Coordinates of C-alpha atoms in Angstrom, one line a residue:
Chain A
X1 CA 0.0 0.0 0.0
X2 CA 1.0 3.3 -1.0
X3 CA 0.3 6.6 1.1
X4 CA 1.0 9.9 -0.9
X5 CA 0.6 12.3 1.9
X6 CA 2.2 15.6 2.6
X7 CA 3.7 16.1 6.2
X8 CA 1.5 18.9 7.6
X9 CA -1.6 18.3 5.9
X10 CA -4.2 17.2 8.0
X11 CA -5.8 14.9 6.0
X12 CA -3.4 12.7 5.4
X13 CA -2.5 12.8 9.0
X14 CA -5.7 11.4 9.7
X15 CA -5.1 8.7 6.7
X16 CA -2.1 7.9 8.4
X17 CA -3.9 7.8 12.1
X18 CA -6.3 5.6 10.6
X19 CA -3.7 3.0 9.1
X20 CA -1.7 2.6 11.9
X21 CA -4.6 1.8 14.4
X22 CA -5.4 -0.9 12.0
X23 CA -1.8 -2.4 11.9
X24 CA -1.7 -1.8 8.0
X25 CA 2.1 -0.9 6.7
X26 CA 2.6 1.0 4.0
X27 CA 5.1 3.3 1.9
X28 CA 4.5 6.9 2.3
X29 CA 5.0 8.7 -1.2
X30 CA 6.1 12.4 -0.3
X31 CA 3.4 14.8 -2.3
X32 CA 5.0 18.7 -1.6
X33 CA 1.7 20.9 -1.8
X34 CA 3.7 24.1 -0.9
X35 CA 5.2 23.7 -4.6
X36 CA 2.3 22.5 -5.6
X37 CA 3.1 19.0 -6.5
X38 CA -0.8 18.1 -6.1
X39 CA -1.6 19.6 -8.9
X40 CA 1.3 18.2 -11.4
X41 CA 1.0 15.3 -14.0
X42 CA 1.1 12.3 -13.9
X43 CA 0.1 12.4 -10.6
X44 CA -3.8 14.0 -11.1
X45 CA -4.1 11.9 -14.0
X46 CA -2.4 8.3 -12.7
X47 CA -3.2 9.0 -9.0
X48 CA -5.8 11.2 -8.1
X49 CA -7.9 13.0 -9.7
X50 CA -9.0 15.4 -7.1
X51 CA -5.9 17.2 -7.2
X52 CA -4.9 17.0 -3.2
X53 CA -3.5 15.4 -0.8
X54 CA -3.7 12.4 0.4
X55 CA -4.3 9.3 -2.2
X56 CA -3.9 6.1 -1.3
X57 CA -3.0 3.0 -4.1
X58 CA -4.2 -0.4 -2.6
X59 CA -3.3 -3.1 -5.3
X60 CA -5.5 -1.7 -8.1
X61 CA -7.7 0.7 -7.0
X62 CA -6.2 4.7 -6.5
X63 CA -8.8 6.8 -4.9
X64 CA -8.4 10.4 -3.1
X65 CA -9.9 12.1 -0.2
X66 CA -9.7 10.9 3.1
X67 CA -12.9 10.2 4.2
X68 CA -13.5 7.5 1.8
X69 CA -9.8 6.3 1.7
X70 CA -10.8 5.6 5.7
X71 CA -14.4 4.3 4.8
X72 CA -12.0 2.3 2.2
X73 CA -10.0 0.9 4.9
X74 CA -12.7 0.7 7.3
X75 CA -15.0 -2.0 4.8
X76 CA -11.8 -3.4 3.6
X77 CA -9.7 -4.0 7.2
X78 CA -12.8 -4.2 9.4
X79 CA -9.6 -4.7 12.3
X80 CA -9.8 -1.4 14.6
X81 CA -13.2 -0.1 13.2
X82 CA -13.4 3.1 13.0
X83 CA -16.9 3.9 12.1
X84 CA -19.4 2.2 14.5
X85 CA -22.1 -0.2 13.0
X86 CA -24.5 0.6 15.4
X87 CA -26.5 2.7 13.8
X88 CA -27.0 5.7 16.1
X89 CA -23.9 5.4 17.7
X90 CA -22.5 5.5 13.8
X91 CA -24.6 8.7 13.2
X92 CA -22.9 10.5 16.3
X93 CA -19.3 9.6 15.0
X94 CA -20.0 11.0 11.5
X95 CA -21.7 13.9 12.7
X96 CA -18.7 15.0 14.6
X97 CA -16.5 13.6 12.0
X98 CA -18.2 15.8 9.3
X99 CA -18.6 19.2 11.5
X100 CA -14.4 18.7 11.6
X101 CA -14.5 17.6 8.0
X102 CA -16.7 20.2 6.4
X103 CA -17.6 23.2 8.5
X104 CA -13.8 23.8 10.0
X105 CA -11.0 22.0 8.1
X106 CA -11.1 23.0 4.2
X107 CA -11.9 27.3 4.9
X108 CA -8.5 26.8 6.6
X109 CA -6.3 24.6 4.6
X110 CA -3.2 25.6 2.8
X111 CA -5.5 27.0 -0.4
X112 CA -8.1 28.9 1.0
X113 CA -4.7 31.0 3.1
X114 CA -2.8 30.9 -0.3
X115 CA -5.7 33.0 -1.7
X116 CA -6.1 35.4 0.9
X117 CA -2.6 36.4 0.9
X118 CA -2.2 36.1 -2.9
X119 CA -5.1 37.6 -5.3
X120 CA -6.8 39.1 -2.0
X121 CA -3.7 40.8 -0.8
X122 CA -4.6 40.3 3.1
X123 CA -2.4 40.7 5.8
X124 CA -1.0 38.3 8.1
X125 CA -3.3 39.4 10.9
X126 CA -6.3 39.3 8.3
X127 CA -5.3 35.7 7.9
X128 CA -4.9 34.6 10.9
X129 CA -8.2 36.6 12.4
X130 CA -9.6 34.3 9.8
X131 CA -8.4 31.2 10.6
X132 CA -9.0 31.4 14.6
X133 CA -12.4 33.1 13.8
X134 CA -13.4 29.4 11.8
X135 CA -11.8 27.5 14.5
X136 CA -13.9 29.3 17.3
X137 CA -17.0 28.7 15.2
X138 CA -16.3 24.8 14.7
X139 CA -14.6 24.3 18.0
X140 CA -17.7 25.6 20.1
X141 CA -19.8 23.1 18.0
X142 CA -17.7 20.1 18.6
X143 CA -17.5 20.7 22.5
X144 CA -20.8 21.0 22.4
X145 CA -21.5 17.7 20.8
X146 CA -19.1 16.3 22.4
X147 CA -20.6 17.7 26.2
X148 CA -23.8 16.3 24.5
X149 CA -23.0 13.0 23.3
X150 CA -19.1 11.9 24.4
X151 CA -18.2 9.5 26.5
X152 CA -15.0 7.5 27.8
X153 CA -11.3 8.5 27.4
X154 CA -12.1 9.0 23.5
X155 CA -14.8 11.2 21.7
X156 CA -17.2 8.4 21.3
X157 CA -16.4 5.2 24.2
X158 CA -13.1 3.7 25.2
X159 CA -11.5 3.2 22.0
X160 CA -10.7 5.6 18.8
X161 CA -13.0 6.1 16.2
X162 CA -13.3 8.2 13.3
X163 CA -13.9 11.1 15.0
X164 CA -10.7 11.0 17.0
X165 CA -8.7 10.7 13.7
X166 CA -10.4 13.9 12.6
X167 CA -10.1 15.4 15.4
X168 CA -6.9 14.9 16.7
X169 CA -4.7 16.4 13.5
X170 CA -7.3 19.5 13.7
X171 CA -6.4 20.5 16.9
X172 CA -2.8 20.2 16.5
X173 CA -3.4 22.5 13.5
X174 CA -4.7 25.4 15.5
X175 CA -2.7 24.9 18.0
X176 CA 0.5 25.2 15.6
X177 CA -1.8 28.1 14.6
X178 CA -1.5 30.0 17.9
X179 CA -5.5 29.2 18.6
X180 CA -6.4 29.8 22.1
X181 CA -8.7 26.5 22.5
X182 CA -9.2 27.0 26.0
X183 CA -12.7 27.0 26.0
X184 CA -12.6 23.0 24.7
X185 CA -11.6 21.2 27.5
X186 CA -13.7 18.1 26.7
X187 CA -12.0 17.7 23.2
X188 CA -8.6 18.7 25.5
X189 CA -8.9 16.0 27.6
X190 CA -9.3 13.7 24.0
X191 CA -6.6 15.1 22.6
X192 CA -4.1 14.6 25.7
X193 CA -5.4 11.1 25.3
X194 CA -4.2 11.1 21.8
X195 CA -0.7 12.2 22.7
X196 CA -0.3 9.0 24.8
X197 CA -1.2 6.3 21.7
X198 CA 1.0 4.9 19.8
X199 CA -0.6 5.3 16.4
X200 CA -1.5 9.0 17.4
X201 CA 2.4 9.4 17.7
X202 CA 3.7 7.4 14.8
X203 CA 1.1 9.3 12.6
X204 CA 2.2 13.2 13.8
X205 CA 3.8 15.9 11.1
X206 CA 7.1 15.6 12.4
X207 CA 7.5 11.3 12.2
X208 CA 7.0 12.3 9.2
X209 CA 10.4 11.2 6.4
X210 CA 9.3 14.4 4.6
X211 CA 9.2 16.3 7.4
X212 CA 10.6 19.9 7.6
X213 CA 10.4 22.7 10.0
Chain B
X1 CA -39.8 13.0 11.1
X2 CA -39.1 16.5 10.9
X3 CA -36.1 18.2 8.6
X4 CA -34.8 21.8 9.9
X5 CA -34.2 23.3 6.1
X6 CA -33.5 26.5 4.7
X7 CA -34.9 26.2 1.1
X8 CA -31.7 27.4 -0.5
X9 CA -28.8 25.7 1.8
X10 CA -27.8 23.5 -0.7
X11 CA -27.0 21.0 2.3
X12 CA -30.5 21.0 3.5
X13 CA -31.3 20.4 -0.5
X14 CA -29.0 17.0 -0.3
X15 CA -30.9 15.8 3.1
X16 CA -34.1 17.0 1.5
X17 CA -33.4 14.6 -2.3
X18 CA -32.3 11.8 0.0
X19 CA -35.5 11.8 1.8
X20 CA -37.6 11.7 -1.5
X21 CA -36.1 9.4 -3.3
X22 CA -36.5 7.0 -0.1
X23 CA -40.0 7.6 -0.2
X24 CA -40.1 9.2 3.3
X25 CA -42.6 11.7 4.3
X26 CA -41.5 14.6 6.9
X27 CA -41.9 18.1 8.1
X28 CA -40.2 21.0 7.1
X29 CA -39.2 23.2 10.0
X30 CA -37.8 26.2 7.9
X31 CA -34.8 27.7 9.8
X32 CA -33.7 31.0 8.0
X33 CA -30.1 31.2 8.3
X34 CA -30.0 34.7 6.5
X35 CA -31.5 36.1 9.7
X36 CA -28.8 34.0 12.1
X37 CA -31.9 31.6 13.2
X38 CA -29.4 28.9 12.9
X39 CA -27.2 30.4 15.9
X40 CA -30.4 31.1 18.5
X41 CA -31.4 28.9 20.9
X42 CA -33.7 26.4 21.5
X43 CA -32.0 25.4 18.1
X44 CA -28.5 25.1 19.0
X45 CA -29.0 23.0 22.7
X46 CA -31.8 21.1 22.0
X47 CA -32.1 20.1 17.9
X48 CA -28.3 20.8 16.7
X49 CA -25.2 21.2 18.3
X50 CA -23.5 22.4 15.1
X51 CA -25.7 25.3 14.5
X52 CA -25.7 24.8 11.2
X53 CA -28.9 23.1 9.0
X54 CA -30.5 21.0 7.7
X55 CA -31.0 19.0 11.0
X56 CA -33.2 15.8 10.8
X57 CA -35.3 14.7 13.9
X58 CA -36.6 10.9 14.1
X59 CA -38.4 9.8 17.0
X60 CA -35.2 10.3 19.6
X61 CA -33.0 11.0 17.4
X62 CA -31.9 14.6 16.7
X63 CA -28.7 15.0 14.1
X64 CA -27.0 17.6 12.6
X65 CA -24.7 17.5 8.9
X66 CA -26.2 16.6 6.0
X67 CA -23.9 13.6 5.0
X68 CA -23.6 12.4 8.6
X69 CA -27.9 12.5 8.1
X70 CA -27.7 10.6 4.9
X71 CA -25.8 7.8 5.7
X72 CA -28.6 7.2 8.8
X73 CA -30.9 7.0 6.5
X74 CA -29.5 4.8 4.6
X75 CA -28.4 2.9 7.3
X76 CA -32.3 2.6 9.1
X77 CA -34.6 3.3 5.9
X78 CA -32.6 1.0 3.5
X79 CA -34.7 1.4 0.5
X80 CA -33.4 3.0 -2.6
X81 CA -30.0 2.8 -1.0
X82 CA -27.2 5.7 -1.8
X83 CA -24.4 4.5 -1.2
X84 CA -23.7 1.3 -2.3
X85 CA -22.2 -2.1 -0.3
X86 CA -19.7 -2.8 -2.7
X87 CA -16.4 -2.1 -1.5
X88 CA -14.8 -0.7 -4.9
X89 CA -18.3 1.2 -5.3
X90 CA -18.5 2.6 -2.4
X91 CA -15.4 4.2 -2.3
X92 CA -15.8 5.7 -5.7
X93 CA -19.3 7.6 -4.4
X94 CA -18.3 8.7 -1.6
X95 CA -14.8 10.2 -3.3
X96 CA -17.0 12.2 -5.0
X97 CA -19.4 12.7 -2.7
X98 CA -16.5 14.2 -0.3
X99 CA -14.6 16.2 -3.1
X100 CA -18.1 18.4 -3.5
X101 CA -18.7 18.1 0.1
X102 CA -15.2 18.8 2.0
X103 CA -13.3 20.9 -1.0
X104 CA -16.1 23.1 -2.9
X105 CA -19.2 23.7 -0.7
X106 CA -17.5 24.6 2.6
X107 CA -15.6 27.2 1.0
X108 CA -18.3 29.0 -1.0
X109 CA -21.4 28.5 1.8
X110 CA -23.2 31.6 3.1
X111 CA -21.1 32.5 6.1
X112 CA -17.9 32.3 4.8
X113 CA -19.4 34.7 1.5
X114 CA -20.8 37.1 4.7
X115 CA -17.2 36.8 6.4
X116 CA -15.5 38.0 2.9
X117 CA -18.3 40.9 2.4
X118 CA -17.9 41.8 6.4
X119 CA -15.3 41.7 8.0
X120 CA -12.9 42.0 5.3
X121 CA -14.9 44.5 3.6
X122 CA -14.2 42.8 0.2
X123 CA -16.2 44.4 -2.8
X124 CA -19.1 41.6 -4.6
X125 CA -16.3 41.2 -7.3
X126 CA -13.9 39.9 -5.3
X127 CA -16.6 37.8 -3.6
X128 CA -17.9 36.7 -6.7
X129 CA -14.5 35.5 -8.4
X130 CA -14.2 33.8 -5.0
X131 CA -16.9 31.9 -5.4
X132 CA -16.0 31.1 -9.5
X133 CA -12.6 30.0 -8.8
X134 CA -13.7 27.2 -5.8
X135 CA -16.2 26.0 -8.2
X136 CA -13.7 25.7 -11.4
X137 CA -11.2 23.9 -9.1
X138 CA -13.5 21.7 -7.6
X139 CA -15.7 21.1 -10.9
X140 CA -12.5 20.4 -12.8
X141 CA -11.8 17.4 -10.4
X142 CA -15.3 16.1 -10.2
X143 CA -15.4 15.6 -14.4
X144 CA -12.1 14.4 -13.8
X145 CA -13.3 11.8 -11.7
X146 CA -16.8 11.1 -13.9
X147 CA -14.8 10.7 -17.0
X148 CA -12.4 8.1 -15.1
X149 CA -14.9 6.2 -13.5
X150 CA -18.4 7.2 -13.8
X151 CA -20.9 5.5 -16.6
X152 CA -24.6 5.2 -16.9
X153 CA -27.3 8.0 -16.9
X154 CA -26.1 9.1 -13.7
X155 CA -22.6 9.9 -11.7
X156 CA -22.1 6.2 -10.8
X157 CA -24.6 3.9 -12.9
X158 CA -27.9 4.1 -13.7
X159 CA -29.7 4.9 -10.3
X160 CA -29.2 8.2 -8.0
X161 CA -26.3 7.7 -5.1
X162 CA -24.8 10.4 -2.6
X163 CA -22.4 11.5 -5.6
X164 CA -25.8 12.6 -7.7
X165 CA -27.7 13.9 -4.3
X166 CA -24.2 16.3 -3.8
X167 CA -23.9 17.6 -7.2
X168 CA -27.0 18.6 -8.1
X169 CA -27.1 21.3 -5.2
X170 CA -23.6 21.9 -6.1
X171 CA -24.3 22.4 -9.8
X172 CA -27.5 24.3 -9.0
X173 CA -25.8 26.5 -6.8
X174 CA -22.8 27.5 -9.2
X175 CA -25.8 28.4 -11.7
X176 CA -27.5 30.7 -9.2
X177 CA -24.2 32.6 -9.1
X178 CA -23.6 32.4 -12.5
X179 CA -20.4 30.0 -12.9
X180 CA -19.6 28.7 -16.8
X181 CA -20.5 25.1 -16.4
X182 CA -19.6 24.4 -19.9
X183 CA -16.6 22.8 -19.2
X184 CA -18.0 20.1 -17.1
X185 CA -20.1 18.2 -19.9
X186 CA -20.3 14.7 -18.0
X187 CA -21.4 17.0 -15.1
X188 CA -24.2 18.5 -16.6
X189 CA -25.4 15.5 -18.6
X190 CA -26.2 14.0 -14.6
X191 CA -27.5 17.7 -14.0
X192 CA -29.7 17.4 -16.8
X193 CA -31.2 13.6 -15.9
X194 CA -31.9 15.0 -12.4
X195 CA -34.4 17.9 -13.6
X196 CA -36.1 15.3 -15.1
X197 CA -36.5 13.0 -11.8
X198 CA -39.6 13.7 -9.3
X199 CA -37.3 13.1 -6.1
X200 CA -34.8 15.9 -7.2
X201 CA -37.8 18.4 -8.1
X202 CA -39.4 17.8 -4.8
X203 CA -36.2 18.7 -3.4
X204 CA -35.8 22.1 -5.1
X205 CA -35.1 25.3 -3.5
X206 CA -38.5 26.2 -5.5
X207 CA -40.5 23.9 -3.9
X208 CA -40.0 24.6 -0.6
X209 CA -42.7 26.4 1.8
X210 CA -39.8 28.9 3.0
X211 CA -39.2 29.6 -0.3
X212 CA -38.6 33.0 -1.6
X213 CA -37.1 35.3 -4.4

């Protein structure tokens, strides 16, 4: 299995959370989105067509995004499940796995701040205004679900699920961000969990081989 | 079962399609997220903890985001299912599914257009070729990914999955605004099949009781 994954992006992170709770090895294909390797033949035509980060190749099949490489791995290396079967208990995973997912992690990604700085012509302190005010707006809503609905030493019971793995690589964002997330100790006290778990670890920016400060 | 829908949130629109083409009859609670209704409470404690719509309630159940929504009903009303079992088959929807859903909507959604025109006092142009240049990058990978791997009279074969309930919205959206589509032909072909199906007219921002011009 092949992982093209870029050290700080925070999807592949949580591709690479999501393969090492399940014990799966594989090679991790260095993808440089600052140059903007994502974008370059042959990899959107061979690899994925999205155009981002990560991909993962699994024998024959290439497919993009990280949700559905983990629903991928999830269906195909049921070991470690991430997403619940129970169907409520399901629901509550992906609905704090998609408020991550959709509502906080792509107005902040590497893009969205190239833009602001480049045809928009913003200022540093525009940018970053920006990306704490999105964090504050999705971070209330995942303490509150998480107040609501959470349980155990994870965000959903006593072992990681899907929700962790998005979780986990956002907070370490805004926190490498200069965020203030003071205000979230219940998805703290997850996180501090996270910093004690081996795949946590072994999936962080800087275990990364392309690593670079 | 009652949806919490604001007639042109194109999420609410993707809840809404799923729900008619399972043949399930519910409420429309409109929620009018121009006005901030979204953000007040009872809303946010006691329906959805994202403060976001659509929000679906059934029987006990109260969830917030859209996809998180769709996959419970897919999961408990299993009729007319969306996102198909097959490992290889479900991948490729919900690739799709999460390129429209993670890199195009999120970026282009109401608050984020408010937070450009606001805050950072941008003029309607610069708002406006904000909007066109998140839909040509994220359009340009969903053909991309048709032309690879969809067939049949719709995105993936020749019944309506997630991938078809997230582009029409998407599609319809970029048309609202004004977007050239024309380079998206495989696109538009599925856009075009879906104005001819009763479940995706049901669900159109038109047809909705909060509707308005």
């Amino acid at each position: 299995m092949q992982l093209y994954s870029f050290f700080n992006s925070s999807t592949s992170y949580r591709v690479r959370i999501a393969l090492a709770l399940k014990g799966l090895a594989f090679d991790t294909i260095p993808v440089n989105i600052r140059v903007g390797e994502h974008r370059a033949q042959p990899y959107v035509d061979e690899v994925n067509a999205s155009a981002t980060v990560p991909a993962l190749v699994d024998g024959d099949v290439s497919l993009g995004q990280s949700l559905a490489i983990i629903d991928y791995l999830d269906a195909k290396y049921p070991q470690s499940r991430l997403v619940p079967q129970d169907i409520e208990a399901r629901a509550r995973v992906l609905e704090l796995s998609m408020l991550i997912s959709c509502d906080i992690h792509p107005v902040n990604n590497l893009r969205i701040l190239k833009y602001l700085q480049g045809p928009l012509a913003l200022s540093a302190e525009q940018k970053d205004a920006w990306y704490r005010h999105w964090v504050a707006e999705g971070m209330a809503g995942v303490e509150r679900l998480l107040v609501k609905y959470g349980h155990g030493a994870w965000c959903f019971g006593d072992t990681p699920t899907l929700a962790d793995v998005c979780l986990i690589p956002q907070i370490a964002n805004a926190q490498r961000m200069g965020c203030d997330l003071s205000a979230y100790p219940r998805a703290m006290a997850v996180f501090a969990q996270a910093e004690t778990h081996p795949a946590f670890l072994a999936a962080a920016p800087n275990r990364q081989p392309d690593y670079s400060v």
